[in-house]
Short mmCIF file of C-alpha atoms and ligand atoms in Angstrom, two decimals:
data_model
loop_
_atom_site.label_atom_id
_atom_site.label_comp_id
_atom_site.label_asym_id
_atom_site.label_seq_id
_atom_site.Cartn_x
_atom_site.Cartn_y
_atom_site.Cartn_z
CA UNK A 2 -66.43 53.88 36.27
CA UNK A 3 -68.37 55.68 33.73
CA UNK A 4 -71.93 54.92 33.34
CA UNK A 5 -73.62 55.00 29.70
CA UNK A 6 -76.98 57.23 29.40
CA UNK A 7 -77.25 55.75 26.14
CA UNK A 8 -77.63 51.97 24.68
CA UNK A 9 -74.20 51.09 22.32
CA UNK A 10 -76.29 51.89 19.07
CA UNK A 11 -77.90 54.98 20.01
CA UNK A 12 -74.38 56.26 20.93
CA UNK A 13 -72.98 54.90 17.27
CA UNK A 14 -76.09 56.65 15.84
CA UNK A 15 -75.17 59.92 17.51
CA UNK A 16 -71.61 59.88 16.07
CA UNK A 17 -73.28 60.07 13.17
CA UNK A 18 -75.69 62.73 13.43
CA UNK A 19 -72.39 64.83 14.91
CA UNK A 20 -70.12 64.47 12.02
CA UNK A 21 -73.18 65.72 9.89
CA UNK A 22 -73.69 68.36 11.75
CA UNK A 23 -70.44 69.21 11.40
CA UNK A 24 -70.79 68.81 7.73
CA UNK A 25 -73.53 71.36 7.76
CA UNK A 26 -71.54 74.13 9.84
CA UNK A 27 -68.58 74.32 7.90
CA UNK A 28 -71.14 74.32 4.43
CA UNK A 29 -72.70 77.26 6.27
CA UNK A 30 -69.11 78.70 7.91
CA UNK A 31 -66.08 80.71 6.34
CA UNK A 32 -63.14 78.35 7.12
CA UNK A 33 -60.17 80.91 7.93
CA UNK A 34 -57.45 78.65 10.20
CA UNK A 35 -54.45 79.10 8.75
CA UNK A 36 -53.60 75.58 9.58
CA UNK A 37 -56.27 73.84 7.61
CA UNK A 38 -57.75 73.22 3.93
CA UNK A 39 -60.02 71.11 2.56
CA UNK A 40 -59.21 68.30 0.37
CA UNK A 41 -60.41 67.35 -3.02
CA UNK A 42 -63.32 64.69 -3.60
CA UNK A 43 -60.26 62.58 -5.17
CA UNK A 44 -58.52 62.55 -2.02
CA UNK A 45 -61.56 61.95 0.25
CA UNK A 46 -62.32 58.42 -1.84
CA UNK A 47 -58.49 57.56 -1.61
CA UNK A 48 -58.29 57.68 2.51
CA UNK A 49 -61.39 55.08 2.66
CA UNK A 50 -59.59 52.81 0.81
CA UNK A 51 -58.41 49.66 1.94
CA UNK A 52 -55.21 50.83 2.41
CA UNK A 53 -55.92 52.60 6.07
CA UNK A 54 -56.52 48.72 6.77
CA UNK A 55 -52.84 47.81 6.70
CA UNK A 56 -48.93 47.77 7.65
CA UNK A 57 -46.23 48.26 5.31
CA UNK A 58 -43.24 48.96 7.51
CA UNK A 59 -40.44 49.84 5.96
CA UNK A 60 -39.56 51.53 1.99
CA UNK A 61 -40.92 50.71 -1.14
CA UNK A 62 -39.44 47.06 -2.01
CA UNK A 63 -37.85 46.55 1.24
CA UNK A 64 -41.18 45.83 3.47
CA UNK A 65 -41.39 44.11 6.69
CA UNK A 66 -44.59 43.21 5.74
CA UNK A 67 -46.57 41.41 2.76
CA UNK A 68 -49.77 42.19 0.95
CA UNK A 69 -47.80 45.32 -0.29
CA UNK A 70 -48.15 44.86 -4.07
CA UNK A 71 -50.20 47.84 -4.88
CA UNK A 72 -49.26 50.01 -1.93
CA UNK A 73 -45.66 49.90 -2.95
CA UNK A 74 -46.53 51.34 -6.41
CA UNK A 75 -48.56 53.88 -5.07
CA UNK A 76 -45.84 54.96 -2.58
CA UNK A 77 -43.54 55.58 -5.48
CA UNK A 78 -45.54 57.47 -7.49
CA UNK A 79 -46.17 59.66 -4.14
CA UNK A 80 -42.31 59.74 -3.92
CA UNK A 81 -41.87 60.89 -7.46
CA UNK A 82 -44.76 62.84 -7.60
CA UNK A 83 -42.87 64.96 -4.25
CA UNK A 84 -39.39 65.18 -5.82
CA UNK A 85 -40.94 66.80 -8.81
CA UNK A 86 -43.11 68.87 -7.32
CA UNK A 87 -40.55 70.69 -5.08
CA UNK A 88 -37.40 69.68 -7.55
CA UNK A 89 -35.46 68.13 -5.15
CA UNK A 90 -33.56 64.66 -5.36
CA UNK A 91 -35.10 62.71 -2.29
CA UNK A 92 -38.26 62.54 -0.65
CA UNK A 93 -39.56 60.51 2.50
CA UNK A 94 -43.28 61.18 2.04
CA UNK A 95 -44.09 58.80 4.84
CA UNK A 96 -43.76 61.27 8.32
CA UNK A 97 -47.72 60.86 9.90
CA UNK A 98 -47.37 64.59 10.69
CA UNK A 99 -45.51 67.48 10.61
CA UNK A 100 -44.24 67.20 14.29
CA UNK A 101 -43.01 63.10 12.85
CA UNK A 102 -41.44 65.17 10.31
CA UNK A 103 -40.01 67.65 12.28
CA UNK A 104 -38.66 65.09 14.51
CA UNK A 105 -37.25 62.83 11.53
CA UNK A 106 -35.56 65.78 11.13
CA UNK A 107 -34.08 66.37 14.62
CA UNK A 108 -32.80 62.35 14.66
CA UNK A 109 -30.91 63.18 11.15
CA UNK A 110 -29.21 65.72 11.87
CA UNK A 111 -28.46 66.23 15.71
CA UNK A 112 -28.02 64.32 18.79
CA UNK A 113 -29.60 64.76 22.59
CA UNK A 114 -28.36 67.87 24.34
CA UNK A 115 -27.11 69.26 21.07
CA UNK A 116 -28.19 72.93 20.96
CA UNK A 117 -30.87 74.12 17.85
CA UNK A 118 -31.96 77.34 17.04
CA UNK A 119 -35.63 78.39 16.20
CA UNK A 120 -38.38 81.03 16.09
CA UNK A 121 -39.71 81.41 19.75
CA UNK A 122 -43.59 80.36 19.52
CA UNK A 123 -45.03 83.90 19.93
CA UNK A 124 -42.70 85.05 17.09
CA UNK A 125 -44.32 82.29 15.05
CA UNK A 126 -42.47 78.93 16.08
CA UNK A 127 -44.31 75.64 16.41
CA UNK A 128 -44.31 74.01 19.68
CA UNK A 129 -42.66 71.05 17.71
CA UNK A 130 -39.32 73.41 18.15
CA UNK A 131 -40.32 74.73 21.39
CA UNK A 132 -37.60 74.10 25.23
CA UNK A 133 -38.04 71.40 27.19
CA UNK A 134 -39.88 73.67 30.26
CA UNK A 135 -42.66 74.45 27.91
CA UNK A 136 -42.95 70.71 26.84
CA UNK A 137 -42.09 71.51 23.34
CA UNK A 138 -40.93 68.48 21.12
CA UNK A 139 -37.46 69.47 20.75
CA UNK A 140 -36.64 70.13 23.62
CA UNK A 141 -38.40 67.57 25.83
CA UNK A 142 -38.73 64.33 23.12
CA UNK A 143 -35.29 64.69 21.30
CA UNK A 144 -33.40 66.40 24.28
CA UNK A 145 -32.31 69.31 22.59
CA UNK A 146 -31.25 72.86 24.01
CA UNK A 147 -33.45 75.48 21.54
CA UNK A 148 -31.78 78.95 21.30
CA UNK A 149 -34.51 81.46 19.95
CA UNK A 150 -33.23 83.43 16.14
CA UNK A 151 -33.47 86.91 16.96
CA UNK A 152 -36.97 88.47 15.68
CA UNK A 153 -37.43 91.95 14.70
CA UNK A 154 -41.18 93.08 14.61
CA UNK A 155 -41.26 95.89 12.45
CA UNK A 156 -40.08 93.55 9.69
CA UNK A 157 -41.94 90.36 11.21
CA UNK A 158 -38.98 88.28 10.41
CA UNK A 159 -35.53 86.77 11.56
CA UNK A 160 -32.60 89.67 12.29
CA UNK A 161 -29.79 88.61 10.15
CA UNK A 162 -26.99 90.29 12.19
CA UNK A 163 -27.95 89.46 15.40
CA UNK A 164 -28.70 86.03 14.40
CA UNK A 165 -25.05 85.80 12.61
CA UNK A 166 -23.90 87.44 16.01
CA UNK A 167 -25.64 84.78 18.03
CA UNK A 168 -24.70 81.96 16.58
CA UNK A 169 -20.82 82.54 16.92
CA UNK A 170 -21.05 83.77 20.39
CA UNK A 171 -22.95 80.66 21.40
CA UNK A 172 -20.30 78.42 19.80
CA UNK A 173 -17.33 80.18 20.72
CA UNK A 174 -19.00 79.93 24.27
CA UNK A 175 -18.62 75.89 24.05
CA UNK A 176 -22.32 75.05 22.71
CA UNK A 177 -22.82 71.94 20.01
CA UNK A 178 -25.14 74.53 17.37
CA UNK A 179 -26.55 71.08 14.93
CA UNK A 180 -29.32 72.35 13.45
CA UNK A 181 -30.86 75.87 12.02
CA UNK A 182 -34.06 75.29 12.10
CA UNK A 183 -36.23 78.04 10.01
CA UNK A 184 -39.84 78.04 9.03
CA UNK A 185 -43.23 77.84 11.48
CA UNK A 186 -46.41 78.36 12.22
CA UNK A 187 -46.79 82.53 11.82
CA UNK A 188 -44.96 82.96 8.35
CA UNK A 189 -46.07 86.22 6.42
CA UNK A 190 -42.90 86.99 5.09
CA UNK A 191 -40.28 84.39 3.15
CA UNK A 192 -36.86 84.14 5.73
CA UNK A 193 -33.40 84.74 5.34
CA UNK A 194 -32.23 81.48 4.10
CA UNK A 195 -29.98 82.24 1.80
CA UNK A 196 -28.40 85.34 4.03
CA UNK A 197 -27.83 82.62 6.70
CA UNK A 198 -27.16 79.24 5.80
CA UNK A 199 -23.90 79.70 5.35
CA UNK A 200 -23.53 80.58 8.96
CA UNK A 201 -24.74 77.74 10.23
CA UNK A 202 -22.77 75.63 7.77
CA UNK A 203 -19.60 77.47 8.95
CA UNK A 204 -20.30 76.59 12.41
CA UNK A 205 -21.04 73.10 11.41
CA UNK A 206 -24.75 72.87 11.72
CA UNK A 207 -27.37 71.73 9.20
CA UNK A 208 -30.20 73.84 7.89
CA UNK A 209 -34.04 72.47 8.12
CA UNK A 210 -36.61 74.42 7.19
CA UNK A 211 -40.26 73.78 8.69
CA UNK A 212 -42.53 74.27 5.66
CA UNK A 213 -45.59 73.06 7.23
CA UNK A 214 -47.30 76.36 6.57
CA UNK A 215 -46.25 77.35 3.27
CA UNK A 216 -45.16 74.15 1.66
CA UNK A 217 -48.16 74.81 -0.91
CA UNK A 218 -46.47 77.84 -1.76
CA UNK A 219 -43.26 76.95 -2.55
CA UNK A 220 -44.36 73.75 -4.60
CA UNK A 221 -46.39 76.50 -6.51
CA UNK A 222 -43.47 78.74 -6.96
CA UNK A 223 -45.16 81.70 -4.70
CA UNK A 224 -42.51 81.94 -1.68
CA UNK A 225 -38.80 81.15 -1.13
CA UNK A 226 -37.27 77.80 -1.95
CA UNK A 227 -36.09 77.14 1.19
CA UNK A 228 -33.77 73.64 -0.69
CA UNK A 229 -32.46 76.04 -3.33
CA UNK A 230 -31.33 79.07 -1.21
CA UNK A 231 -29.05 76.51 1.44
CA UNK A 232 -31.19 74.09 3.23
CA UNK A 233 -30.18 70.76 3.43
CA UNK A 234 -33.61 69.61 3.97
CA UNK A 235 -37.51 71.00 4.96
CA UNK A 236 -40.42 69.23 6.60
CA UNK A 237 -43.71 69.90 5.82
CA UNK A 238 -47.41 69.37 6.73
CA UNK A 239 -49.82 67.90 3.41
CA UNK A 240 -52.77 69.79 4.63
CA UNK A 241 -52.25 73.45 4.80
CA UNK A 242 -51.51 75.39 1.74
CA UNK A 243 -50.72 72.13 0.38
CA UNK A 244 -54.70 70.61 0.64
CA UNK A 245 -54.33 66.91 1.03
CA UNK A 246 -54.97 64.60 3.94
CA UNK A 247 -53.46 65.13 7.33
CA UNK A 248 -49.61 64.26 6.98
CA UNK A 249 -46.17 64.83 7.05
CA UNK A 250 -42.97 64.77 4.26
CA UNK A 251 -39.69 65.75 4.28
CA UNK A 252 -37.44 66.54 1.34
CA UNK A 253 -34.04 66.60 1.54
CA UNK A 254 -30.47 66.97 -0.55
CA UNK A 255 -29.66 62.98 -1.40
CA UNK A 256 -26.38 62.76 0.99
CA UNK A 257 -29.31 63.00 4.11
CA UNK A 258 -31.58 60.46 2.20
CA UNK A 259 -30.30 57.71 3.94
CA UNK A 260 -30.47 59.05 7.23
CA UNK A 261 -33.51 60.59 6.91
CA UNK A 262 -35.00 56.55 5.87
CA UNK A 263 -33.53 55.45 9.39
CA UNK A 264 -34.94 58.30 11.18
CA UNK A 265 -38.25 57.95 9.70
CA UNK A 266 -38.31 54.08 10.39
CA UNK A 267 -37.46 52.81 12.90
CA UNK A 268 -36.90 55.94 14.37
CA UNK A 269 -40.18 57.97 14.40
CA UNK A 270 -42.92 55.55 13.01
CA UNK A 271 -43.76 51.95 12.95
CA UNK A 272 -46.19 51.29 10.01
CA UNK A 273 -46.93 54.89 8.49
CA UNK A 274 -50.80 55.67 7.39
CA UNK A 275 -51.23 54.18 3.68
CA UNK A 276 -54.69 55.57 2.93
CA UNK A 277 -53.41 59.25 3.68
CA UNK A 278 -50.54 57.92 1.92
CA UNK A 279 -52.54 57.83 -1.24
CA UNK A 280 -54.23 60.73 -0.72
CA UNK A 281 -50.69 62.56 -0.38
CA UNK A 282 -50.80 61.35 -4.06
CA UNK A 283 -53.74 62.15 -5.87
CA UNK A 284 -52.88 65.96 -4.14
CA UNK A 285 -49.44 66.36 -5.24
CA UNK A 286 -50.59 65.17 -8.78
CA UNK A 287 -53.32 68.10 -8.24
CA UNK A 288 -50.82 70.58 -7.23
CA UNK A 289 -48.44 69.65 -10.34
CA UNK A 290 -51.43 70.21 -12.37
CA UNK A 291 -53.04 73.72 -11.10
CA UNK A 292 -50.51 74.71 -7.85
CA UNK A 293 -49.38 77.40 -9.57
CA UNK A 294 -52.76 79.14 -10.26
CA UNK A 295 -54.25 78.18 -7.12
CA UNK A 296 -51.32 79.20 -5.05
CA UNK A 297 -50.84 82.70 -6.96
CA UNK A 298 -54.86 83.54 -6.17
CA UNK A 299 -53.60 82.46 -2.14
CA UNK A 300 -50.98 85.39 -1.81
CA UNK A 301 -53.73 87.77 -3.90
CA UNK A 302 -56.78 86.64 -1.59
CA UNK A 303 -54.40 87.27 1.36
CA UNK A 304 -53.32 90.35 0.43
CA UNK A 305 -56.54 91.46 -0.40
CA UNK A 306 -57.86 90.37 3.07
CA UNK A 307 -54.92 92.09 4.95
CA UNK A 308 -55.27 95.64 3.78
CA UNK A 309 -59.44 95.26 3.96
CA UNK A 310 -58.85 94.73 7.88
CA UNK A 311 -56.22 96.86 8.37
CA UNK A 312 -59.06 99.44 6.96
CA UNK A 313 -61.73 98.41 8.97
CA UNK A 314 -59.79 98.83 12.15
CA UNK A 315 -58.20 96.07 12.67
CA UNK A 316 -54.30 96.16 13.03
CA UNK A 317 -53.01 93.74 10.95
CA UNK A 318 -48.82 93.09 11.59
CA UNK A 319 -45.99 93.85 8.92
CA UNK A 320 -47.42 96.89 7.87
CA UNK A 321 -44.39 98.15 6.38
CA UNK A 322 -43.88 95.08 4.36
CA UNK A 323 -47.22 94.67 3.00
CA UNK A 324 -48.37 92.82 5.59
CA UNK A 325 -47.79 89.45 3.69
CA UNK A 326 -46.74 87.42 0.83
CA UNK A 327 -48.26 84.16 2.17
CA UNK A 328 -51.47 82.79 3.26
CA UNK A 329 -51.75 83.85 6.49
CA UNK A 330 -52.30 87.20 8.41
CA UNK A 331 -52.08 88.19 12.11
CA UNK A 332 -53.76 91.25 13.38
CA UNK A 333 -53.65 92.69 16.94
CA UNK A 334 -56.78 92.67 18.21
CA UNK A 335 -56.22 94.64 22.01
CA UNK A 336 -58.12 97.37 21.01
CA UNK A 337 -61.36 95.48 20.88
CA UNK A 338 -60.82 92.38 23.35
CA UNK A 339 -58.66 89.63 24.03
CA UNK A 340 -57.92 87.01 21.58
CA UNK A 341 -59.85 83.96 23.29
CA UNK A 342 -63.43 86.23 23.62
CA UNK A 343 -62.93 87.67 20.08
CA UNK A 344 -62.40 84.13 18.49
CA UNK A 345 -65.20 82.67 20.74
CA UNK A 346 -67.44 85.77 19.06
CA UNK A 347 -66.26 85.16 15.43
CA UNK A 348 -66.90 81.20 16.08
CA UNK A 349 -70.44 82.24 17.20
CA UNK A 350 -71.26 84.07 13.72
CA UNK A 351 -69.67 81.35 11.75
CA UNK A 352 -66.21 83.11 11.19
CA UNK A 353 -63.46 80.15 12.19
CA UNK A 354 -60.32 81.37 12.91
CA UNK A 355 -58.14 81.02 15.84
CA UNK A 356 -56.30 83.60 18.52
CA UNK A 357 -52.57 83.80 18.27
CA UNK A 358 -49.47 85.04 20.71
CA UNK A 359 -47.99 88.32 18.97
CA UNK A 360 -44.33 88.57 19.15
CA UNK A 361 -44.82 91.02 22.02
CA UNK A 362 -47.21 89.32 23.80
CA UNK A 363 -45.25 87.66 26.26
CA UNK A 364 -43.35 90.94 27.68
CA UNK A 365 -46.85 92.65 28.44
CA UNK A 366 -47.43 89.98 30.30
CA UNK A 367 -49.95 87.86 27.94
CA UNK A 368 -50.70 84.54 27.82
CA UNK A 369 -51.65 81.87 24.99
CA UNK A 370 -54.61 81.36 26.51
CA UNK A 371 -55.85 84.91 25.88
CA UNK A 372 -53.26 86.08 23.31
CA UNK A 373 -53.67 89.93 21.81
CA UNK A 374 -53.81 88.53 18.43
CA UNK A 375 -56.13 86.81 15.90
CA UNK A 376 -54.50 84.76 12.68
CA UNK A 377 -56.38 83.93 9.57
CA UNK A 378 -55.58 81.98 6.29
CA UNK A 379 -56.74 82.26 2.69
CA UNK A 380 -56.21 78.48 1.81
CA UNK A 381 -59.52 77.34 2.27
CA UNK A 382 -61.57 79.96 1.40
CA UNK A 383 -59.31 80.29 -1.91
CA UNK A 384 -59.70 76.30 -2.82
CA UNK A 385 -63.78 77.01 -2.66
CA UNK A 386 -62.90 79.77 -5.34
CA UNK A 387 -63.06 82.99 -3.66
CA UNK A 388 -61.21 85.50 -5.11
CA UNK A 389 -60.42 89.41 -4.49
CA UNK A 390 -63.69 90.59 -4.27
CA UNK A 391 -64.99 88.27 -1.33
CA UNK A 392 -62.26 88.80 0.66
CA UNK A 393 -63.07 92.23 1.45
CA UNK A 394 -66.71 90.99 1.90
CA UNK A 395 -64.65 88.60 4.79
CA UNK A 396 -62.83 91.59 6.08
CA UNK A 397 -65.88 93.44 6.23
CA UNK A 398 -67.81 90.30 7.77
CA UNK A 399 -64.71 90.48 10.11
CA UNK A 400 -64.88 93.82 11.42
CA UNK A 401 -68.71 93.89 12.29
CA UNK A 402 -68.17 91.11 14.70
CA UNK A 403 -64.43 92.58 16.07
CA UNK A 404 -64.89 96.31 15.70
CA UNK A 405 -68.56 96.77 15.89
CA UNK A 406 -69.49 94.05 18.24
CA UNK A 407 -72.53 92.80 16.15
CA UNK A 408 -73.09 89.03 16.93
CA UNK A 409 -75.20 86.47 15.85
CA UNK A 410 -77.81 85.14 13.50
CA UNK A 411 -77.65 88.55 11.28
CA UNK A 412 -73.66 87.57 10.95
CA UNK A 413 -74.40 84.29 10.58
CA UNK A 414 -76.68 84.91 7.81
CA UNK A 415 -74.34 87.38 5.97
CA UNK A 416 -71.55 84.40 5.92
CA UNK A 417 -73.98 81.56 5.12
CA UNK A 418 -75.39 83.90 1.83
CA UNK A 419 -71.24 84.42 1.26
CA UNK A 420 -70.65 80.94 1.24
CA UNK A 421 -73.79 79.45 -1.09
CA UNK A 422 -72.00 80.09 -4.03
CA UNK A 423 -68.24 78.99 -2.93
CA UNK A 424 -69.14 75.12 -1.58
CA UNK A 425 -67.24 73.49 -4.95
CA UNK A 426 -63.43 72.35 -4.72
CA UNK A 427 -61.67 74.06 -7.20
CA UNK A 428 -58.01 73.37 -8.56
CA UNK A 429 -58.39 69.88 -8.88
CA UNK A 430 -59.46 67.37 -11.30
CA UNK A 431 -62.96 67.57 -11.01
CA UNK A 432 -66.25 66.19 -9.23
CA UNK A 433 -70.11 67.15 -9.00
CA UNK A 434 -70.37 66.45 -5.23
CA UNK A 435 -70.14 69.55 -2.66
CA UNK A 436 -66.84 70.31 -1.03
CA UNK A 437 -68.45 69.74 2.81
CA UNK A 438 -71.16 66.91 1.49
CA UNK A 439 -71.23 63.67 4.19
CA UNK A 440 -70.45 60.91 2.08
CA UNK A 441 -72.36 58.13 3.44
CA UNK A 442 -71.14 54.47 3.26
CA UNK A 443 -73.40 52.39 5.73
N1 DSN B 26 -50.51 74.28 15.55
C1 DSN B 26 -50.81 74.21 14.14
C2 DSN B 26 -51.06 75.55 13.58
O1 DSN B 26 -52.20 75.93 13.63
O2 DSN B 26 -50.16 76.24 13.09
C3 DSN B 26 -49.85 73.45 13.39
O3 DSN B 26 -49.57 72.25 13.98
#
């Protein structure tokens, strides 16, 4: 039995004074996981709202549940404001995550011990596509048997031929091929959609496309279109280039709308999460309004970033394409230290960003735990208004903790100077308060 050092209120009372700290780091920090973004004032006020209070099973009009008046009319706007935003005819904007959306995907369009083929995870899959032995959510929650697309490094993307090679030999050899399923978690370089779909159509799978990345991206017209080069639908996080609350969506051709309703409920949620809901709103109606600025100064800041490190030292991957057209960037870091010590270091100065697996990690015998590779994103840093110029200050910021081993309160001091004049949310419809200031209720 646990025993508590401290009386009920002193422990509520010290929630509090955590989640300010907090506050107060990331005001003082540079924000560089690729995963993450910060959301708008606008957004923040919607997921306090009374609707994180309630249950509205079901679609708009058809609820299990009543008291849904207003949330119903927000949903619908959501809806709308997703099909316009990515120009697609149907949207289920109610997945909690992109691992619910990921698996709304997997109960449309395959069936338990159906084979699917993805990106391994150290060539930039998401453990929501990952085999059953590594307890990755296709493979152990929908039963499915994941074949890994071919990856050639030098490019840092999918090998057409082999992957057109692969997937015939692995039919003709008897397997059930459902589901291509492209996209991820390391994505510096738009995939071969368009060069493959048909494949997997001819074979008589679907194509899904995990845009939980870069679904920012394509909404601002910045990376492929996965749904207009083949895909019959594409998942997506609403917090990573796309900067709303923590979510899920999937878009989809209209045939799959009704299937994707089922799968979504009953089949992967019970009530969905109506404040984040909302929020999903107020962002997409931000990114209608200024997505396509804000994502074009993403792929610049990135860019920018990439060839800074690369010049300081650090070797940043797809060299001979760039080294990317999205937000994110992964360097190998083996020259200086392992991943886990390096981002422990970088954390330390106030640099967040997070180790990575490298496609090649895993044949010299390295381990997620202490990867050879660091990844950073620009979607943050580029929502606070960065632009060009501070990215090579970052780079540089970068290097002196990586390459030169500095550490500490100098570092710390350097980013904290860096970030005074970058702690307003740009790209959205406006607000005087901070981007990282505790809003207090009580
Ligand atoms: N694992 C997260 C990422 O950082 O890419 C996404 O779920």
């Amino acid at each position: 039995m646990t025993t508590l050092t401290l009386e009920p209120k002193k422990m509520h009372d010290r929630v509090f004074e955590l989640l300010m700290a907090h506050h107060k780091w990331f005001e003082a920090s540079l924000p560089l996981i690729a995963s993450e973004n910060i959301p708008s004032i606008a957004v923040r006020e919607a997921i306090i709202s009374d609707f994180g209070n309630r249950y509205a099973e079901g679609w708009t009009g058809e609820r299990v549940y009543a008291g849904c008046r207003y949330i119903d009319q927000v949903e619908q706007v959501c809806i709308d404001l997703a099909k316009a935003l990515f120009r697609v005819e149907f949207a289920d904007v109610r997945p909690i995550s992109g691992v619910c959306a990921n698996l709304v995907a997997y109960t449309t369009f395959t069936n338990p011990g159906d084979t699917m083929m993805a990106l391994a995870i150290p060539a930039g899959g998401h453990i929501s596509m990952g085999r059953k032995d590594f307890g990755g959510t296709a493979g152990s929650v929908r039963g499915l048997d994941v074949e890994y697309f071919p990856f050639d490094v030098d490019e840092m993307n999918i090998d057409v031929d082999a992957t057109a090679k692969k997937v015939k030999k692995l039919v003709s050899d008897g397997k059930k091929m459902s589901l291509g399923m492209f996209g991820g978690s390391v994505l510096p370089f738009p995939q071969p959609v368009k060069e493959l779909s048909e494949v997997f159509h001819d074979n008589n799978a679907s194509v899904c496309y995990d845009a939980a990345h870069v679904a920012g991206l394509v909404a601002g017209g910045q990376f492929q279109d996965p749904m207009h080069e083949g895909a019959d639908a594409m998942t997506a996080s609403t917090h990573k280039t796309l900067p709303g609350p923590q979510g899920g969506l999937i878009i989809s051709k209209s045939e799959h709308g009704e299937n994707i309703k089922r799968a979504t409920f009953p089949g992967n949620t019970s009530n969905h999460h109506l404040h984040h809901l909302a929020g999903k709103a107020i962002m997409f109606a931000e990114m209608m309004a200024y997505g396509r600025e804000y994502t074009s100064q993403i792929v610049k800041n990135s860019r920018a970033l990439a060839d800074k490190l690369n010049e300081d030292g650090l070797k940043v991957l797809g060299e001979k394409k760039g080294f990317t057209k999205s937000h994110v960037i992964i360097a190998d870091i083996t020259a200086y230290g392992d991943g886990k010590t390096l981002e422990k270091k970088l954390e330390d100065s106030n640099i967040i960003l997070n180790r990575n697996l490298l496609p090649y990690d895993v044949k010299m015998g390295r381990h997620f735990e202490a990867p050879g590779g660091i990844r950073c994103g620009v979607s943050e840093v580029t929502r606070l208004g960065m632009k060009e110029p501070q990215m090579r200050e970052i780079a540089d910021l970068i290097a002196r903790v990586v390459v030169k081993g500095e550490q500490g309160e100098r570092i710390r001091a350097d980013v904290a100077s860096l970030k005074k004049s970058f702690n307003m949310i740009h790209y959205a419809f406006g607000s005087s308060r901070e981007a990282y200031e505790y809003i207090k209720l009580r």
